[in-house]
Amino acid sequence: MDSSTRPVTVIPISAFKDNYLWLLCRGAEAVVVDPGDAVPVERTLADRGLKLRAILLTHHHADHIGGVRALLDTREGQSLPVYGPANEPIDGVTDRLKEGDRIVLDAIGITFDILDIPGHTRGHIAYVAMPDESHPEAPLLLFCGDTLFAAGCGRLFEGTPAQMHDSLAKLAALPPDTRVYCAHEYTLSNLRFARAVEPDSDALERRVADADATRARGEPTLPSTIALERATNPFLRVDQAVVREAAERHAPGAGRTALSTFTALRRWKDSF
Ligand code: ZN
Ligand code: FE
């Protein structure tokens, strides 16, 4: 089969304690998302005989950008494009992106649409792609950094609860079968919190059993899907009465609106 007709594959590269650096490959071409460390990226490229064609960055934190300089230095003279958020100063970025922008990566035959998803950081962006243009019905791929996590969401380091709430709503509106590639393996601890919010949820109970079994095999719990997040992620469920009531029990008055519920849940999770 000609490599150009093959769908893209997405490989998790583990780094640090619980980061995933995502590698998208088609044939012998590869693109890396959020390379916090160059060493495991170089090792994976070498092991699989892949050539790095572009770097995508979601936000400026060191565990997402720390490997960029070394990856570029090893490829001097190759003009490797580095895509990153327009509103965050990141060394090495060649293409500064904001919502509404679209980038075409010919090497892997993928087009990414950019979304602004501030909250975790001020300029955080997400990348949304179709994996295989000859199969338009194939699920979309979402690379969302530290904004939407499996069963949770990122901490608010620079943004407001309202910004994060809006950013998550934007991601939740993607098609239900969209594959969610977030940047950390936080799923089990996020699920413990989700259970505290919705102790009677059958969907959550099934997800915990699945995630426990996956981690027991040493495998990533990712990608998730938007459908699964909508069914079990408390931060996407702040319009649900049962979640509002949980927020209200934790902080009287908090359950009044979706945003006040979100704000209370985020604060509760910070000290959970
Ligand atoms: Zn971060
Ligand atoms: Fe991170």
Tab-separated table of C-alpha atoms and ligand atoms in Angstrom:
chain	number	residue	atom	x	y	z
A	1	MET	CA	0.000	0.000	0.000
A	2	ASP	CA	1.264	3.465	-0.898
A	3	SER	CA	2.114	5.315	2.313
A	4	SER	CA	0.079	8.361	1.229
A	5	THR	CA	-3.144	6.338	1.342
A	6	ARG	CA	-2.449	4.967	4.810
A	7	PRO	CA	-4.132	6.675	7.768
A	8	VAL	CA	-1.879	8.437	10.217
A	9	THR	CA	-0.868	6.515	13.335
A	10	VAL	CA	-0.405	8.153	16.731
A	11	ILE	CA	2.249	6.830	19.093
A	12	PRO	CA	2.586	7.788	22.764
A	13	ILE	CA	6.119	8.560	23.950
A	14	SER	CA	6.370	8.503	27.740
A	15	ALA	CA	8.468	11.209	29.390
A	16	PHE	CA	9.121	12.489	32.914
A	17	LYS	CA	6.731	11.073	35.493
A	18	ASP	CA	3.455	11.034	33.565
A	19	ASN	CA	3.766	13.039	30.316
A	20	TYR	CA	2.899	11.732	26.874
A	21	LEU	CA	4.637	13.303	23.897
A	22	TRP	CA	2.484	12.328	20.920
A	23	LEU	CA	4.123	11.300	17.673
A	24	LEU	CA	2.020	11.293	14.486
A	25	CYS	CA	3.431	9.147	11.694
A	26	ARG	CA	2.604	8.313	8.123
A	27	GLY	CA	5.065	6.129	6.250
A	28	ALA	CA	8.522	7.291	7.354
A	29	GLU	CA	7.415	10.855	8.187
A	30	ALA	CA	6.648	12.084	11.697
A	31	VAL	CA	5.392	15.122	13.605
A	32	VAL	CA	5.709	15.487	17.376
A	33	VAL	CA	3.333	17.281	19.731
A	34	ASP	CA	4.715	18.940	22.901
A	35	PRO	CA	8.230	17.448	23.009
A	36	GLY	CA	9.138	18.256	26.621
A	37	ASP	CA	12.234	16.073	26.309
A	38	ALA	CA	14.188	15.418	23.092
A	39	VAL	CA	15.830	12.180	24.235
A	40	PRO	CA	12.840	9.785	24.106
A	41	VAL	CA	11.661	11.473	20.883
A	42	GLU	CA	15.023	10.864	19.168
A	43	ARG	CA	15.046	7.290	20.436
A	44	THR	CA	11.567	6.582	19.048
A	45	LEU	CA	12.379	8.217	15.692
A	46	ALA	CA	15.568	6.141	15.391
A	47	ASP	CA	13.909	2.869	16.498
A	48	ARG	CA	11.162	3.264	13.912
A	49	GLY	CA	13.236	4.822	11.127
A	50	LEU	CA	11.166	8.014	11.099
A	51	LYS	CA	12.095	11.510	9.935
A	52	LEU	CA	10.840	14.450	12.026
A	53	ARG	CA	9.050	17.006	9.810
A	54	ALA	CA	7.407	19.431	12.257
A	55	ILE	CA	6.879	20.261	15.921
A	56	LEU	CA	3.512	21.312	17.368
A	57	LEU	CA	3.266	23.087	20.748
A	58	THR	CA	0.111	23.647	22.798
A	59	HIS	CA	1.487	25.954	25.530
A	60	HIS	CA	4.699	27.275	27.045
A	61	HIS	CA	5.263	24.989	30.060
A	62	ALA	CA	8.688	23.346	30.205
A	63	ASP	CA	7.349	19.775	30.201
A	64	HIS	CA	5.829	20.568	26.771
A	65	ILE	CA	8.585	22.597	25.089
A	66	GLY	CA	11.801	21.551	26.882
A	67	GLY	CA	13.055	19.387	23.995
A	68	VAL	CA	12.478	21.872	21.161
A	69	ARG	CA	15.951	23.464	21.206
A	70	ALA	CA	17.762	20.109	21.131
A	71	LEU	CA	15.530	18.743	18.347
A	72	LEU	CA	16.243	21.872	16.268
A	73	ASP	CA	19.992	21.901	16.979
A	74	THR	CA	20.324	18.288	15.782
A	75	ARG	CA	18.569	19.286	12.534
A	76	GLU	CA	20.351	22.552	11.719
A	77	GLY	CA	19.785	23.631	8.142
A	78	GLN	CA	16.623	21.536	7.714
A	79	SER	CA	14.196	24.387	8.428
A	80	LEU	CA	11.939	22.336	10.660
A	81	PRO	CA	8.716	24.296	11.287
A	82	VAL	CA	7.727	24.813	14.924
A	83	TYR	CA	4.058	25.702	15.435
A	84	GLY	CA	2.938	27.300	18.684
A	85	PRO	CA	0.435	29.656	20.290
A	86	ALA	CA	0.413	33.269	19.041
A	87	ASN	CA	-0.072	34.627	22.542
A	88	GLU	CA	2.805	32.934	24.357
A	89	PRO	CA	6.471	33.779	23.811
A	90	ILE	CA	8.206	30.442	23.103
A	91	ASP	CA	11.781	30.206	21.865
A	92	GLY	CA	12.075	28.531	18.463
A	93	VAL	CA	8.461	28.962	17.292
A	94	THR	CA	8.334	29.764	13.568
A	95	ASP	CA	4.538	29.837	13.073
A	96	ARG	CA	2.360	31.548	15.677
A	97	LEU	CA	-1.205	30.234	15.657
A	98	LYS	CA	-4.582	31.335	16.930
A	99	GLU	CA	-8.180	30.212	16.602
A	100	GLY	CA	-9.371	30.044	13.012
A	101	ASP	CA	-5.897	29.293	11.662
A	102	ARG	CA	-5.413	26.126	9.647
A	103	ILE	CA	-2.075	24.434	8.957
A	104	VAL	CA	-1.379	21.815	6.319
A	105	LEU	CA	1.416	19.343	7.074
A	106	ASP	CA	2.080	17.808	3.681
A	107	ALA	CA	4.705	15.383	5.012
A	108	ILE	CA	2.066	13.428	6.938
A	109	GLY	CA	-0.898	14.529	4.826
A	110	ILE	CA	-2.742	16.173	7.711
A	111	THR	CA	-4.561	19.476	8.105
A	112	PHE	CA	-4.958	20.905	11.611
A	113	ASP	CA	-7.520	23.469	12.687
A	114	ILE	CA	-6.529	25.610	15.641
A	115	LEU	CA	-8.705	26.437	18.654
A	116	ASP	CA	-7.912	28.954	21.407
A	117	ILE	CA	-8.433	27.207	24.750
A	118	PRO	CA	-7.117	29.554	27.466
A	119	GLY	CA	-7.365	28.735	31.164
A	120	HIS	CA	-4.413	26.517	32.083
A	121	THR	CA	-2.219	29.159	30.439
A	122	ARG	CA	-3.227	32.440	28.827
A	123	GLY	CA	-2.482	31.423	25.230
A	124	HIS	CA	-3.073	27.651	25.244
A	125	ILE	CA	-4.156	26.280	21.848
A	126	ALA	CA	-5.528	22.935	20.625
A	127	TYR	CA	-4.948	21.134	17.330
A	128	VAL	CA	-7.847	19.305	15.651
A	129	ALA	CA	-7.196	17.037	12.671
A	130	MET	CA	-8.788	14.562	10.330
A	131	PRO	CA	-6.560	11.435	10.381
A	132	ASP	CA	-7.260	10.284	6.867
A	133	GLU	CA	-8.591	12.560	4.137
A	134	SER	CA	-9.693	9.618	1.985
A	135	HIS	CA	-11.966	8.549	4.884
A	136	PRO	CA	-13.793	11.722	5.980
A	137	GLU	CA	-15.959	9.675	8.353
A	138	ALA	CA	-12.920	8.680	10.439
A	139	PRO	CA	-12.895	10.239	13.937
A	140	LEU	CA	-11.125	13.556	14.450
A	141	LEU	CA	-7.933	13.736	16.491
A	142	LEU	CA	-7.690	16.361	19.243
A	143	PHE	CA	-4.384	17.386	20.808
A	144	CYS	CA	-5.345	19.502	23.794
A	145	GLY	CA	-2.221	19.658	25.976
A	146	ASP	CA	-3.112	20.382	29.605
A	147	THR	CA	-6.658	21.710	29.119
A	148	LEU	CA	-9.004	18.712	28.842
A	149	PHE	CA	-7.672	15.600	30.588
A	150	ALA	CA	-9.232	12.159	30.726
A	151	ALA	CA	-11.855	12.603	33.475
A	152	GLY	CA	-10.421	15.981	34.482
A	153	CYS	CA	-9.036	19.343	33.385
A	154	GLY	CA	-5.858	21.366	33.813
A	155	ARG	CA	-5.112	23.618	36.730
A	156	LEU	CA	-5.747	27.346	36.303
A	157	PHE	CA	-2.241	28.777	36.335
A	158	GLU	CA	-2.881	31.898	34.243
A	159	GLY	CA	-6.526	31.972	33.208
A	160	THR	CA	-9.870	32.398	34.932
A	161	PRO	CA	-12.478	29.742	35.699
A	162	ALA	CA	-14.745	31.373	33.083
A	163	GLN	CA	-12.053	31.021	30.407
A	164	MET	CA	-11.442	27.371	31.249
A	165	HIS	CA	-15.178	26.668	31.366
A	166	ASP	CA	-15.569	28.189	27.872
A	167	SER	CA	-12.522	26.340	26.543
A	168	LEU	CA	-13.852	22.992	27.784
A	169	ALA	CA	-17.285	23.751	26.301
A	170	LYS	CA	-15.599	24.332	22.943
A	171	LEU	CA	-13.861	20.951	23.118
A	172	ALA	CA	-16.999	19.197	24.364
A	173	ALA	CA	-18.806	20.431	21.222
A	174	LEU	CA	-16.493	18.443	18.929
A	175	PRO	CA	-17.984	15.261	17.405
A	176	PRO	CA	-18.557	12.562	20.069
A	177	ASP	CA	-16.123	10.078	18.497
A	178	THR	CA	-13.240	12.615	18.443
A	179	ARG	CA	-10.118	10.994	19.904
A	180	VAL	CA	-8.732	13.018	22.806
A	181	TYR	CA	-4.938	13.026	23.112
A	182	CYS	CA	-4.060	14.973	26.251
A	183	ALA	CA	-0.551	15.375	27.598
A	184	HIS	CA	-0.596	13.570	30.964
A	185	GLU	CA	-1.575	10.199	32.416
A	186	TYR	CA	-3.704	11.598	35.253
A	187	THR	CA	-6.707	9.400	34.592
A	188	LEU	CA	-6.844	7.264	37.748
A	189	SER	CA	-6.474	10.195	40.148
A	190	ASN	CA	-8.966	12.228	38.097
A	191	LEU	CA	-11.423	9.326	38.282
A	192	ARG	CA	-11.096	9.210	42.084
A	193	PHE	CA	-12.261	12.819	42.167
A	194	ALA	CA	-15.008	12.170	39.605
A	195	ARG	CA	-16.330	9.390	41.854
A	196	ALA	CA	-16.454	11.817	44.785
A	197	VAL	CA	-18.604	14.144	42.644
A	198	GLU	CA	-20.850	11.430	41.156
A	199	PRO	CA	-20.675	8.360	43.434
A	200	ASP	CA	-23.747	6.744	41.847
A	201	SER	CA	-22.724	6.952	38.186
A	202	ASP	CA	-22.677	3.592	36.388
A	203	ALA	CA	-20.746	5.092	33.464
A	204	LEU	CA	-18.080	6.226	35.884
A	205	GLU	CA	-17.938	2.852	37.600
A	206	ARG	CA	-17.371	1.157	34.226
A	207	ARG	CA	-14.704	3.678	33.294
A	208	VAL	CA	-12.844	3.137	36.574
A	209	ALA	CA	-12.833	-0.640	35.990
A	210	ASP	CA	-11.547	-0.130	32.433
A	211	ALA	CA	-8.857	2.351	33.453
A	212	ASP	CA	-7.681	0.173	36.360
A	213	ALA	CA	-7.302	-2.803	34.005
A	214	THR	CA	-5.508	-0.691	31.378
A	215	ARG	CA	-3.028	0.700	33.889
A	216	ALA	CA	-2.512	-2.769	35.426
A	217	ARG	CA	-1.336	-3.859	31.953
A	218	GLY	CA	0.997	-0.845	31.903
A	219	GLU	CA	-0.829	0.761	28.965
A	220	PRO	CA	-1.913	4.408	28.478
A	221	THR	CA	-5.562	5.170	29.209
A	222	LEU	CA	-5.457	7.496	26.199
A	223	PRO	CA	-6.807	8.451	23.791
A	224	SER	CA	-10.167	9.095	25.338
A	225	THR	CA	-13.201	10.268	23.348
A	226	ILE	CA	-15.387	13.344	23.657
A	227	ALA	CA	-18.379	11.031	24.235
A	228	LEU	CA	-16.663	9.335	27.178
A	229	GLU	CA	-15.624	12.691	28.631
A	230	ARG	CA	-19.140	14.065	28.317
A	231	ALA	CA	-20.468	11.003	30.144
A	232	THR	CA	-17.909	10.877	32.969
A	233	ASN	CA	-15.764	14.020	33.258
A	234	PRO	CA	-17.281	16.187	36.021
A	235	PHE	CA	-15.776	19.359	34.534
A	236	LEU	CA	-17.814	18.807	31.341
A	237	ARG	CA	-20.940	17.978	33.346
A	238	VAL	CA	-21.451	21.184	35.328
A	239	ASP	CA	-24.854	21.626	33.654
A	240	GLN	CA	-26.063	18.334	35.200
A	241	ALA	CA	-28.241	18.539	38.326
A	242	VAL	CA	-26.325	15.764	40.075
A	243	VAL	CA	-23.020	17.632	39.610
A	244	ARG	CA	-24.562	20.946	40.677
A	245	GLU	CA	-25.845	19.279	43.840
A	246	ALA	CA	-22.415	17.827	44.614
A	247	ALA	CA	-20.844	21.293	44.249
A	248	GLU	CA	-23.569	22.708	46.471
A	249	ARG	CA	-22.896	20.108	49.178
A	250	HIS	CA	-19.177	20.888	49.040
A	251	ALA	CA	-19.562	24.689	48.986
A	252	PRO	CA	-23.027	26.056	49.780
A	253	GLY	CA	-24.212	28.427	47.027
A	254	ALA	CA	-21.779	26.983	44.481
A	255	GLY	CA	-24.342	25.011	42.527
A	256	ARG	CA	-26.271	28.049	41.323
A	257	THR	CA	-24.897	28.222	37.775
A	258	ALA	CA	-22.766	26.049	35.512
A	259	LEU	CA	-19.852	28.465	35.930
A	260	SER	CA	-20.110	28.671	39.732
A	261	THR	CA	-20.290	24.865	39.773
A	262	PHE	CA	-17.215	24.639	37.574
A	263	THR	CA	-15.346	27.133	39.766
A	264	ALA	CA	-16.191	25.178	42.916
A	265	LEU	CA	-15.221	21.829	41.381
A	266	ARG	CA	-11.860	23.168	40.187
A	267	ARG	CA	-11.132	24.581	43.653
A	268	TRP	CA	-12.307	21.350	45.347
A	269	LYS	CA	-10.068	19.259	43.062
A	270	ASP	CA	-7.047	21.463	43.865
A	271	SER	CA	-7.173	20.282	47.473
A	272	PHE	CA	-8.652	16.819	46.918
B	1	ZN	ZN	1.040	22.720	31.455
B	2	FE	FE	2.007	19.568	31.411
